[in-house]
Short mmCIF file of C-alpha atoms in Angstrom, two decimals:
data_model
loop_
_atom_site.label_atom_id
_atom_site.label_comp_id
_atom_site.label_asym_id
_atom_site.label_seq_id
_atom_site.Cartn_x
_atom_site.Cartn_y
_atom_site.Cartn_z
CA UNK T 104 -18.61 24.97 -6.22
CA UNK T 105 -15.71 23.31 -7.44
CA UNK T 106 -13.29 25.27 -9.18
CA UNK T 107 -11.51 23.30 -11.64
CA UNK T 108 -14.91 20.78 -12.45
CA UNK T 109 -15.62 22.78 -15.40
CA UNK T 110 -12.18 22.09 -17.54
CA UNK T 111 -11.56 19.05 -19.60
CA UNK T 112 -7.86 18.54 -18.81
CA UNK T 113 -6.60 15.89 -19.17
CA UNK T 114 -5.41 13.47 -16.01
CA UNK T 115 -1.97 13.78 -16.54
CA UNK T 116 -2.14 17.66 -17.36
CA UNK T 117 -1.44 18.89 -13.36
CA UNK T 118 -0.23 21.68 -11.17
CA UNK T 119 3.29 21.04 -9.77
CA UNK T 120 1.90 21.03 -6.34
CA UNK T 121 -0.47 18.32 -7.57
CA UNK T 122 2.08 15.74 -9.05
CA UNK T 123 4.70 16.60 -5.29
CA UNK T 124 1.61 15.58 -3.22
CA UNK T 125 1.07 12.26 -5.12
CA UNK T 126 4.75 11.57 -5.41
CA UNK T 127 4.40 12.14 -1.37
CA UNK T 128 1.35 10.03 -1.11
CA UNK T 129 3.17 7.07 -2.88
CA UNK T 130 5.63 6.95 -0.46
CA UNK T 131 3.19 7.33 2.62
CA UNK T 132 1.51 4.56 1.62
CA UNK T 133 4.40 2.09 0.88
CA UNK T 134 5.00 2.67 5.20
CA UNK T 135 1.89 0.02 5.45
CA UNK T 136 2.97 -2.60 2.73
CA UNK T 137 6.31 -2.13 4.19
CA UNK T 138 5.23 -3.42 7.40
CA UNK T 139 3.25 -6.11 6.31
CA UNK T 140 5.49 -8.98 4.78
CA UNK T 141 7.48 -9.06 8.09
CA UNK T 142 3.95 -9.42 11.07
CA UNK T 143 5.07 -13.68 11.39
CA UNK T 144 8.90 -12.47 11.84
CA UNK T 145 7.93 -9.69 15.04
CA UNK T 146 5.51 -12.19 16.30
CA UNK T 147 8.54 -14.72 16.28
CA UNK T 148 11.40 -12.38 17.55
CA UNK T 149 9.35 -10.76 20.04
CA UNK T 150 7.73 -14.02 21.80
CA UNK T 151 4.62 -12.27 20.63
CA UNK T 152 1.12 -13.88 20.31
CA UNK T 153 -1.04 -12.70 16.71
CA UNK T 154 -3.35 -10.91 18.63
CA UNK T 155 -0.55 -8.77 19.98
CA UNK T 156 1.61 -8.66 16.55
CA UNK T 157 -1.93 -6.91 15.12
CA UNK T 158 -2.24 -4.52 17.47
CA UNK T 159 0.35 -2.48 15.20
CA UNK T 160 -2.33 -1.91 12.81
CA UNK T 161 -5.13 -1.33 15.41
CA UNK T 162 -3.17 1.64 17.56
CA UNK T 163 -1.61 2.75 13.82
CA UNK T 164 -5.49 3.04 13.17
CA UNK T 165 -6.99 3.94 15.95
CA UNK T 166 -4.66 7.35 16.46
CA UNK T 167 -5.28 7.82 13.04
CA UNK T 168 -9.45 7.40 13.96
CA UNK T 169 -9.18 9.66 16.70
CA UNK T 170 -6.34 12.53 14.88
CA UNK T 171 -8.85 12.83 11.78
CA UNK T 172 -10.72 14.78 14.17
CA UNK T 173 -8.16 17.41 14.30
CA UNK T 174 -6.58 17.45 11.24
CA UNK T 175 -8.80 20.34 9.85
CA UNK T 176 -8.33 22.35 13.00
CA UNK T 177 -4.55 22.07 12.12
CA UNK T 178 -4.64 22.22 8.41
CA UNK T 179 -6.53 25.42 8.26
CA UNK T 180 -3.81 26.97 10.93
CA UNK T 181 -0.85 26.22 9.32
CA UNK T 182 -1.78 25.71 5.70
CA UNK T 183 -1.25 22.80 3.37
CA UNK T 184 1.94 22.26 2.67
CA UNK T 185 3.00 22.55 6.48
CA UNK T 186 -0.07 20.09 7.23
CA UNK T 187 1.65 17.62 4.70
CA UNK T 188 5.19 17.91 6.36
CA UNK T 189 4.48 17.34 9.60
CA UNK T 190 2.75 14.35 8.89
CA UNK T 191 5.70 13.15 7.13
CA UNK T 192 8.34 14.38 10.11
CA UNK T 193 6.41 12.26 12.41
CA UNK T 194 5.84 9.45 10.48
CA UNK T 195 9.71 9.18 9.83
CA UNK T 196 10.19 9.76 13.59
CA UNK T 197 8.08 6.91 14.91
CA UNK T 198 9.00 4.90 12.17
CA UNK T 199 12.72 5.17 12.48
CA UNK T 200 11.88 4.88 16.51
CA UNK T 201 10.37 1.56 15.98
CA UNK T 202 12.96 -0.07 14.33
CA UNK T 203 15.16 0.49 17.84
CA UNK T 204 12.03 -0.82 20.04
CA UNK T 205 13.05 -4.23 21.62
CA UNK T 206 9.58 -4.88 23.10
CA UNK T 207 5.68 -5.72 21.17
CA UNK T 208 4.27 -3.37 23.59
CA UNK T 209 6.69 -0.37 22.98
CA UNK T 210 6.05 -1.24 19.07
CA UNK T 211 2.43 -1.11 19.09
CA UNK T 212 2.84 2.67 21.17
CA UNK T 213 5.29 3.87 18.69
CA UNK T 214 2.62 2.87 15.54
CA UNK T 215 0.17 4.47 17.35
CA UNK T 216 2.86 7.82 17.47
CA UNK T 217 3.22 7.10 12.80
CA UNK T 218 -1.17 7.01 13.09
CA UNK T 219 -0.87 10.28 14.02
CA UNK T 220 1.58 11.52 11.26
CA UNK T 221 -0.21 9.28 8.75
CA UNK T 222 -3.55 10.92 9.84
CA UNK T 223 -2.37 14.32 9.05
CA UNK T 224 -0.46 13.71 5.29
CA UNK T 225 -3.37 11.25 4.56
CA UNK T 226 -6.44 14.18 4.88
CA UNK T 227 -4.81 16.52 3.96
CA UNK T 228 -3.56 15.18 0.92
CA UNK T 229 -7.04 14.15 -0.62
CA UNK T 230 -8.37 17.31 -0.17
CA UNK T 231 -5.25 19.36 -1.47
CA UNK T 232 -5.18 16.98 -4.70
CA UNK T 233 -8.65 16.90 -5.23
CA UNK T 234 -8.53 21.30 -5.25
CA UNK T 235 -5.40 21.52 -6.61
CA UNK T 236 -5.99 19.44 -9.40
CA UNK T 237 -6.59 20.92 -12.63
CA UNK T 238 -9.00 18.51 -13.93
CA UNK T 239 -11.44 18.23 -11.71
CA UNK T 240 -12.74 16.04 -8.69
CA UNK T 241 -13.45 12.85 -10.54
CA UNK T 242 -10.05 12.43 -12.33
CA UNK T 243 -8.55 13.99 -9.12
CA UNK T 244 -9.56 11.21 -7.08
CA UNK T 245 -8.26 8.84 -9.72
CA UNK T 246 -4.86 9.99 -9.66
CA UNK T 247 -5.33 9.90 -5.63
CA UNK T 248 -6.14 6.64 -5.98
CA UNK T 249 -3.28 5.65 -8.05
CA UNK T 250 -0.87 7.34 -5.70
CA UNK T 251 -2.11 5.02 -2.91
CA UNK T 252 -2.05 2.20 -5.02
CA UNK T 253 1.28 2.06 -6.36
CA UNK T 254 2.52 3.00 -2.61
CA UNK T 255 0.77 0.05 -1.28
CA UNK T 256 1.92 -2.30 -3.94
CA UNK T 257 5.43 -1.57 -4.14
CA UNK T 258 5.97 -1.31 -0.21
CA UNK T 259 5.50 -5.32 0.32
CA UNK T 260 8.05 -5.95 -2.20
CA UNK T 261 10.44 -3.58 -0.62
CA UNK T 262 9.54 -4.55 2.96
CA UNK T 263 10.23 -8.21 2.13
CA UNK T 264 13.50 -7.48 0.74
CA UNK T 265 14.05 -5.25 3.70
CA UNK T 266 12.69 -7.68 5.98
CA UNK T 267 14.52 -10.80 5.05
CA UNK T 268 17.62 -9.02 6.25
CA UNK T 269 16.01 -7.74 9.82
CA UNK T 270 12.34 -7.62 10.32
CA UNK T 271 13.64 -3.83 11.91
CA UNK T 272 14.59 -3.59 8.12
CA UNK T 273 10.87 -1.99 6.60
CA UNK T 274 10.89 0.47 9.97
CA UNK T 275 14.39 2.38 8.92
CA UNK T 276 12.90 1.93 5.32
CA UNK T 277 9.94 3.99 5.88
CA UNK T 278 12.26 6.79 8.16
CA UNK T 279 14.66 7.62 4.81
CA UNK T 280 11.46 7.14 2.38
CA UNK T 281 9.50 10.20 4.41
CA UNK T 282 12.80 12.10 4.48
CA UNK T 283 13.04 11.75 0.89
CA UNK T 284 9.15 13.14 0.53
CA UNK T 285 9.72 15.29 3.16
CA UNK T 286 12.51 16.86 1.26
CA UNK T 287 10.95 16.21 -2.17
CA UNK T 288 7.41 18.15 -1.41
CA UNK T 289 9.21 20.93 0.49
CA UNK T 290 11.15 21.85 -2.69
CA UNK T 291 8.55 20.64 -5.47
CA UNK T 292 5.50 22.49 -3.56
CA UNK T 293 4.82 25.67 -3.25
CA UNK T 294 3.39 27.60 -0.05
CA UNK T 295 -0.54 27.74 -1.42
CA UNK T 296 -3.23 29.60 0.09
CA UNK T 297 -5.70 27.82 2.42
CA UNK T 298 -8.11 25.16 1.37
CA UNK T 299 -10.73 26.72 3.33
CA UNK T 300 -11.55 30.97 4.09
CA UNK T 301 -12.28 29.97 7.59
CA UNK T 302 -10.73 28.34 10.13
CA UNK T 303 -12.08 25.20 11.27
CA UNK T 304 -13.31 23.84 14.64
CA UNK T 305 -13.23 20.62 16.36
CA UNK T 306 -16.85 19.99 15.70
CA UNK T 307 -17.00 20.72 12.20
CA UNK T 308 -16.60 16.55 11.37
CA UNK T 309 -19.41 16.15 14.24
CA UNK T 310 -21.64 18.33 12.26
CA UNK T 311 -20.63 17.26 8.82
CA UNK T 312 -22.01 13.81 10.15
CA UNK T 313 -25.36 15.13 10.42
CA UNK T 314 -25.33 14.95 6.91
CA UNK T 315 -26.99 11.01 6.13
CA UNK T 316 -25.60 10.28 2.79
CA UNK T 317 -22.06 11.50 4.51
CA UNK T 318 -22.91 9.49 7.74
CA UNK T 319 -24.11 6.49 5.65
CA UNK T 320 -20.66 6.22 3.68
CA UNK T 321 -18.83 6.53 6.91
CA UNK T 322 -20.48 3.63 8.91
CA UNK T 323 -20.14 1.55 5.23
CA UNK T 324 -16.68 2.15 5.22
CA UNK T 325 -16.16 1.33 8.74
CA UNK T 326 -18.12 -2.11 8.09
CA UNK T 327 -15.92 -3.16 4.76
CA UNK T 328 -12.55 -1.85 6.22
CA UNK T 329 -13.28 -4.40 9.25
CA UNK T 330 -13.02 -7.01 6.20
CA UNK T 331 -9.98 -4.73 4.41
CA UNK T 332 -7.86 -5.35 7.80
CA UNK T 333 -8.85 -8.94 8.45
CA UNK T 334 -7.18 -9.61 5.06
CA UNK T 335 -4.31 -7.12 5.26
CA UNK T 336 -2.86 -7.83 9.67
CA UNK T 337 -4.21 -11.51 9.42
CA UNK T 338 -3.82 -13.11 6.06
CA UNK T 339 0.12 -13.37 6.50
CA UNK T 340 -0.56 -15.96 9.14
CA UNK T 341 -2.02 -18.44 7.26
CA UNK T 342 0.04 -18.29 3.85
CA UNK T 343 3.16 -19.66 5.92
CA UNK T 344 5.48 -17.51 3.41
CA UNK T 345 8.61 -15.89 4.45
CA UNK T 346 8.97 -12.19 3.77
CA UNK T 347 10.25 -12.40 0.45
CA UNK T 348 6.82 -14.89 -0.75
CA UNK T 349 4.67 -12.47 1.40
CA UNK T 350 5.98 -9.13 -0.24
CA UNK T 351 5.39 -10.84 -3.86
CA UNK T 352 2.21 -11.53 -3.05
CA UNK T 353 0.44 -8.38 -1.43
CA UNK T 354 2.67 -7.15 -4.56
CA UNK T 355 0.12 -8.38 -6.48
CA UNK T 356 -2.49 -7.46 -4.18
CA UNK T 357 -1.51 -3.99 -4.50
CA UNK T 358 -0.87 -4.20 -8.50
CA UNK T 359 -4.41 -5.11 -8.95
CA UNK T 360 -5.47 -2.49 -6.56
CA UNK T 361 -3.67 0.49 -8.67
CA UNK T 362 -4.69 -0.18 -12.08
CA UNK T 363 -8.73 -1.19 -11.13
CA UNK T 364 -8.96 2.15 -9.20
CA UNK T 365 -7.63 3.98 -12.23
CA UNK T 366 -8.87 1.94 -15.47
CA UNK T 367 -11.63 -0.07 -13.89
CA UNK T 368 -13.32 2.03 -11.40
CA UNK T 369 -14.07 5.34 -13.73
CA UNK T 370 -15.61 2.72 -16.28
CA UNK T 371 -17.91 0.62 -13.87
CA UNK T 372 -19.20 4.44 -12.26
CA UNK T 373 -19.82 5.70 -16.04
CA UNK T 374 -21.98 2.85 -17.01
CA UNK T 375 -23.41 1.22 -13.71
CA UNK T 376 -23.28 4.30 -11.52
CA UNK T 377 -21.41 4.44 -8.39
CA UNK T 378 -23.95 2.96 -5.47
CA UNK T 379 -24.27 -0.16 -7.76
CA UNK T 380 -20.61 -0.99 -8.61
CA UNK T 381 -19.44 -0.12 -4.78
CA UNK T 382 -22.69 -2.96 -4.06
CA UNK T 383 -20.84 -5.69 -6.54
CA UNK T 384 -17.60 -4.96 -5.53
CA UNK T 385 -17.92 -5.34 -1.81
CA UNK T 386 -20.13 -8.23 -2.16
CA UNK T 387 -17.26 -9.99 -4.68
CA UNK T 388 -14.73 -8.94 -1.78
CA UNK T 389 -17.19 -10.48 0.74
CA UNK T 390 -17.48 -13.53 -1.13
CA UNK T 391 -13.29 -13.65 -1.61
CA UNK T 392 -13.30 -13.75 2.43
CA UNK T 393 -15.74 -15.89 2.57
CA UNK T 394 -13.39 -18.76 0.67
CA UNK T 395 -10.39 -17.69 2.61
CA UNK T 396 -12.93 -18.89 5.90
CA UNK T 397 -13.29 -22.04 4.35
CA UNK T 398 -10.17 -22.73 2.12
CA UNK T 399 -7.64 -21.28 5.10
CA UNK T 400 -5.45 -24.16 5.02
CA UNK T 401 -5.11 -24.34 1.51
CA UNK T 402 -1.92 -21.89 0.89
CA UNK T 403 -2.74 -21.55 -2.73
CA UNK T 404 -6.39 -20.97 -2.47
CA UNK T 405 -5.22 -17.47 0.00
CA UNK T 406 -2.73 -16.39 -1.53
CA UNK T 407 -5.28 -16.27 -5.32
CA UNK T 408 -8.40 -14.81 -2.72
CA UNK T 409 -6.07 -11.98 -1.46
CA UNK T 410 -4.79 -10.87 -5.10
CA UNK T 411 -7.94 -11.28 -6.24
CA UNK T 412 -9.35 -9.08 -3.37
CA UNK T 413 -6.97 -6.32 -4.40
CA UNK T 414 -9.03 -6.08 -7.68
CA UNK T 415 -12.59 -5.28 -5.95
CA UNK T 416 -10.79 -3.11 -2.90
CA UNK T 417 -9.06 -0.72 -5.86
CA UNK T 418 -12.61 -0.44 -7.56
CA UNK T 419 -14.35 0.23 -4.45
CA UNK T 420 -12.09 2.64 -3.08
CA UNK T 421 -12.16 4.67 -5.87
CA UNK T 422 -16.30 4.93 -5.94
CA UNK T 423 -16.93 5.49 -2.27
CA UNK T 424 -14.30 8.60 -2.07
CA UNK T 425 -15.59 9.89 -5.22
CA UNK T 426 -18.89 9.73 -3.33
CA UNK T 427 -17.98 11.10 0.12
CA UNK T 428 -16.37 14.18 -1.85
CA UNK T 429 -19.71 14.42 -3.18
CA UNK T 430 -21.98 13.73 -0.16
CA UNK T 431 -22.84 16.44 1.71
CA UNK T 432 -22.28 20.76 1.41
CA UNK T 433 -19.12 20.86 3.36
CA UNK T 434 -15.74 21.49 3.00
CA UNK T 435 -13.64 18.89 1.69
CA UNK T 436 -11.11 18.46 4.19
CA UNK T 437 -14.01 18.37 6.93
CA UNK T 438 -15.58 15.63 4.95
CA UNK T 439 -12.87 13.89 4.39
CA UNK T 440 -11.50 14.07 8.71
CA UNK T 441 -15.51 12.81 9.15
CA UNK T 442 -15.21 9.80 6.57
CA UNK T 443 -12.03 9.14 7.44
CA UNK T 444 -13.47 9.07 11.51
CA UNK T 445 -15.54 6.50 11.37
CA UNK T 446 -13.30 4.04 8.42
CA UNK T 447 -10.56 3.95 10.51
CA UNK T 448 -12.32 2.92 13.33
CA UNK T 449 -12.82 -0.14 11.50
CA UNK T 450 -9.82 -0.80 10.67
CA UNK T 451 -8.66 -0.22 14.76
CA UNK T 452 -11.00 -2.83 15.62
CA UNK T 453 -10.51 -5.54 12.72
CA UNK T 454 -7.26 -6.69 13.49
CA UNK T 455 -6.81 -7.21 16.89
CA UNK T 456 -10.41 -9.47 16.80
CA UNK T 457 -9.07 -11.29 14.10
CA UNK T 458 -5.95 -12.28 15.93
CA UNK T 459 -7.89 -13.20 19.04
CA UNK T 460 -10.93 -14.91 17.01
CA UNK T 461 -7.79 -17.44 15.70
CA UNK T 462 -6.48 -17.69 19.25
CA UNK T 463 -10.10 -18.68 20.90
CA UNK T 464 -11.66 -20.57 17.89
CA UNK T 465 -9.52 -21.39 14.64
CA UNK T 466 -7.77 -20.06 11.91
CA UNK T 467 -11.02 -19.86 9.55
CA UNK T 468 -12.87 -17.47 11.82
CA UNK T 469 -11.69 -14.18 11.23
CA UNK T 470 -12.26 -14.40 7.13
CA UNK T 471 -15.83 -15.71 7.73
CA UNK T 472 -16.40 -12.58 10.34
CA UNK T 473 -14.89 -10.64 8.33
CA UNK T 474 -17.14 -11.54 4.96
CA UNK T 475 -20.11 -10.90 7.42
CA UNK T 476 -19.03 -7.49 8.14
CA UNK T 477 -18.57 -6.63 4.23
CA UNK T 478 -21.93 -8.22 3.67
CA UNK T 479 -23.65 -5.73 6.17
CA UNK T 480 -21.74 -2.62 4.70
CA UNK T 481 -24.44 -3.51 1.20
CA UNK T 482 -26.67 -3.88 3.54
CA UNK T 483 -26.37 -0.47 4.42
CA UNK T 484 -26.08 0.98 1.74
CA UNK T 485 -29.09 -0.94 0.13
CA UNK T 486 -31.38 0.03 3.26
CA UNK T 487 -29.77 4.46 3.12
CA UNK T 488 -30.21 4.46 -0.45
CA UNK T 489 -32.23 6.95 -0.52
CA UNK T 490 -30.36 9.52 1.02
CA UNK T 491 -27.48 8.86 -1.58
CA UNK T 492 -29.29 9.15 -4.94
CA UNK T 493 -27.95 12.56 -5.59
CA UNK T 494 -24.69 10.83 -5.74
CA UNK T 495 -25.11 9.40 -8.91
CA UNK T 496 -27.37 12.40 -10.28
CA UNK T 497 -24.21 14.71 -9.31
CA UNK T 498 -21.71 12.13 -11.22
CA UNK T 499 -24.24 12.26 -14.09
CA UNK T 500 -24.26 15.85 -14.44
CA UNK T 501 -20.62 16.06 -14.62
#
């Protein structure tokens, strides 16, 4: 039973605690548009092939895959708030850490060592906003949503400016913006009670899976974010920007990304239901790939696709984590370390193909592969649907 679904606050009517762990969770997620303006200058300054330069975002996500796993073990030991700042210590650590690595390989360990802090301020977070909140799990998600949005669409724009100075710029960046959350949430948030009575186990995401409409929107998130990541590690290549063109543009990547999961998304889930916009979207996202494959050495023609794709990723994000809170009769932080399992395994695998699909075919590959992978996430859901309708009956009721 959710305990604030019954009010009709408004969205902007929150706890304290609600509005420190979204001012937190903007500055999280600026760390990976901070980073991504400036994957051409490591590759250059570290004699570094692609396929190596985007294996920062496959150990970043593949940590992150594996550390989901535990995150509810840990958040129901030390509570919330604690969760939260030791993500954010360790992020700032390896972060900071990185930007004195001289080597690709000791770069890609240390993102692996910020997948772990990320994976512990990034679960915990949903599920502390989302009970928190004071006007319930829809609007909750929304302001999530926005959080992560304006993070990820400011970050490029810093990290360019950052990075045309030093590409080790965006990694000292990121270590004084956690410090500032770090010190920020630990004022702003109170201690608050624990999400859960119980504590948790390490096979509590194993046996949320068991769940099929929770399992379903797991293994379709782990098919679209293999698209998500093909745009975000391998896109930079082929624009042939510097860091200052590359931070404008995933500026508007990110732009489109905030205001679609906040305006857009609610709208399209009111009137089409969610199962049916998340369909559209990822097939318009598929189809945006799809024309990077086949436009790739048009400059133009990439950089519109990827803004563009910001649109249909902000949309779809918001409907499939409205849905996953709604999937099955678990906790919400185990749902969310389950989900978030089997996405980011996606997004481990994504980037480091794409980078080697250039190497042993051309530049076009990856986007096609990538389109292919979106495609089969409908094709999922289309062939599961069954075991989701309650989704939409649940959003109805509310």
């Amino acid at each position: 039973m959710e305990p604030n679904s019954a009010g009709k606050t408004s969205l902007l009517t929150q706890p304290r605690a609600v509005w420190a762990v979204g001012f937190a969770s903007v500055i999280a997620f600026m760390g990976i548009g901070l980073v991504d303006p400036i994957l051409p200058a490591i590759a250059e300054k570290m004699h570094a092939s692609q396929s190596q330069v985007t294996l920062l975002f496959t150990s970043y996500n593949l940590v992150m895959a594996v550390a989901m796993l535990i995150t509810g073990v840990i958040s129901t030991r030390l509570g919330t708030k604690w969760t939260l700042l030791c993500g954010i210590l360790i992020i700032a650590i390896f972060s900071a850490w990185g930007g004195m690595s001289n080597g690709i390989w000791q770069l890609v360990a240390l993102r692996g060592g910020w997948g772990l802090g990320n994976a512990l301020f990034v679960a915990t977070a949903l599920s502390a906003i989302v009970s928190l909140s004071a006007s319930g799990t829809g609007q909750a998600i929304i302001l999530y949503e926005a959080a992560i949005g304006i993070g990820i669409s400011v970050g490029p724009l810093l990290g360019g400016g950052l990075g045309g100075i030093s590409w080790r710029g965006p990694f000292y960046g990121v270590a004084v913006l956690m410090a500032v959350a770090f010190i920020f949430l630990s004022i702003m948030m109170p201690k608050t009670k624990r999400l859960t009575k119980a504590k948790s186990s390490l096979l509590d995401p194993f046996r949320a899976l068991k769940f099929r409409a929770l399992s379903t929107l797991g293994i379709t998130a782990l098919l679209y974010n293999f698209g998500f990541f093909t745009l975000l590690a391998y896109s930079p290549f082929v624009m042939h920007l510097d860091e200052h063109g590359l931070g404008f543009v995933f500026l508007g990547w990110g732009l489109l990304l905030a205001v679609t999961s906040v305006f857009m998304a609610p709208k399209l889930q009111k009137r089409f239901g969610t199962l049916t916009s998340m369909c559209v979207m990822l097939i318009l996202f598929a189809l945006a790939l799809f024309c990077m494959g086949i436009w790739t050495s048009n400059r133009w023609a990439i950089i519109i696709a990827v803004i563009l794709a910001g649109a249909f990723l902000g949309n779809n994000n918001t409907l499939i984590t409205t849905a996953v809170m709604q999937a099955a009769p678990v906790e919400r932080p185990t749902a969310s370390a389950a989900y978030s399992f089997l996405r980011f395994i996606g997004g481990a695998i994504a980037p480091w193909t794409a980078g080697k699909l250039a190497e042993v075919f051309n530049p076009h590959v990856p986007f096609v592969v990538g389109g292919c992978f979106v495609l089969l996430s409908v094709l999922f859901i289309a062939s599961n649907r069954t075991h989701l309708k309650h989704i939409d009956h649940t959003e109805s009721a509310h």
